Amino acid sequence: MSAKGGSAFGGRILAIGAHPDDLEFGCGSLLAKEASAGSQIKLLVLSKGEAGTAGTPESRAEESRAAAKLIGAEIEFLEMGGDCHIKNTAENAFVIAKYIREFKPDVILAPHTDENQHPDHAEAGKMARDAARFARYGGLAELKGLATHKITALYYYPVTQDFAAPVDLVVDTTEVYDTWVKMINCHNTQLQNKDYESLVTARAKALGVAIGTKSAQGLWKNDPIRLNNLSDLNLSSRNY
Ligand SMILES: [Zn+2]
């Protein structure tokens, strides 16, 4: 990680979504904030939302591309059997691990692994976790020829669900709120199904109130957060 001080992270972020709107609805504000801070962002989408009630795979992929363009992120769509067929198999995790070795992210963002939601979200989250592990293993024949890579951290984001567990991390995303709303509205076909904009921005606003800002992104950690000393935590969440 190349920390540049202040609010800028300036690292490399690999963000994984199961469907074409997961990243924008679930962690779009954080992606927008990191993009504005100079982080290099790659989005991997594991389907084109083929099972969706509204939109075609082509139109949905196009909506995602438009959202990615707003923040200057790279985006790729992977073929893993399509919407509702995503499974955390070793073979699929090797594909993600290959991207990890090639892109060398500091941070991976993936959907929360709670079981009571679209099963693709949980599978994608578990696949990201396993892929990050596989990317470290030097003897894997499937990844031969690519140098091993160890990420700094894996965090989980909620797609549209709220989970019982309180979030582990909260990031102030007030400054990029308008960009985030634009990203959400790229997914016009999905907004016809439900008012997802209100759903996810209401959550962000509530979390923002809790930490004393106007909008915030919550995340869950996969591993303990390592600090050199307590001054690494120089921001307070005492409004909780
Ligand atoms: Zn989804």
mmCIF file of N, CA and C and ligand atoms in Angstrom, residues 19 21-22 121 159, ligand 1:
data_model
loop_
_atom_site.group_PDB
_atom_site.id
_atom_site.type_symbol
_atom_site.label_atom_id
_atom_site.label_comp_id
_atom_site.label_asym_id
_atom_site.label_seq_id
_atom_site.Cartn_x
_atom_site.Cartn_y
_atom_site.Cartn_z
ATOM 1 N N HIS A 19 -23.436 -9.322 -9.757
ATOM 2 C CA HIS A 19 -24.343 -8.831 -10.807
ATOM 3 C C HIS A 19 -23.980 -7.401 -11.183
ATOM 4 N N ASP A 21 -25.235 -4.541 -10.896
ATOM 5 C CA ASP A 21 -25.492 -3.363 -10.044
ATOM 6 C C ASP A 21 -24.943 -3.508 -8.623
ATOM 7 N N ASP A 22 -24.393 -4.654 -8.287
ATOM 8 C CA ASP A 22 -23.968 -4.901 -6.895
ATOM 9 C C ASP A 22 -22.969 -3.865 -6.396
ATOM 10 N N HIS A 121 -24.556 -13.522 -4.264
ATOM 11 C CA HIS A 121 -23.780 -12.558 -3.475
ATOM 12 C C HIS A 121 -22.890 -13.304 -2.473
ATOM 13 N N VAL A 159 -25.040 -5.599 -0.375
ATOM 14 C CA VAL A 159 -25.551 -5.175 -1.682
ATOM 15 C C VAL A 159 -26.800 -4.320 -1.454
HETATM 16 ZN ZN ZN B 1 -26.834 -8.724 -7.004
#
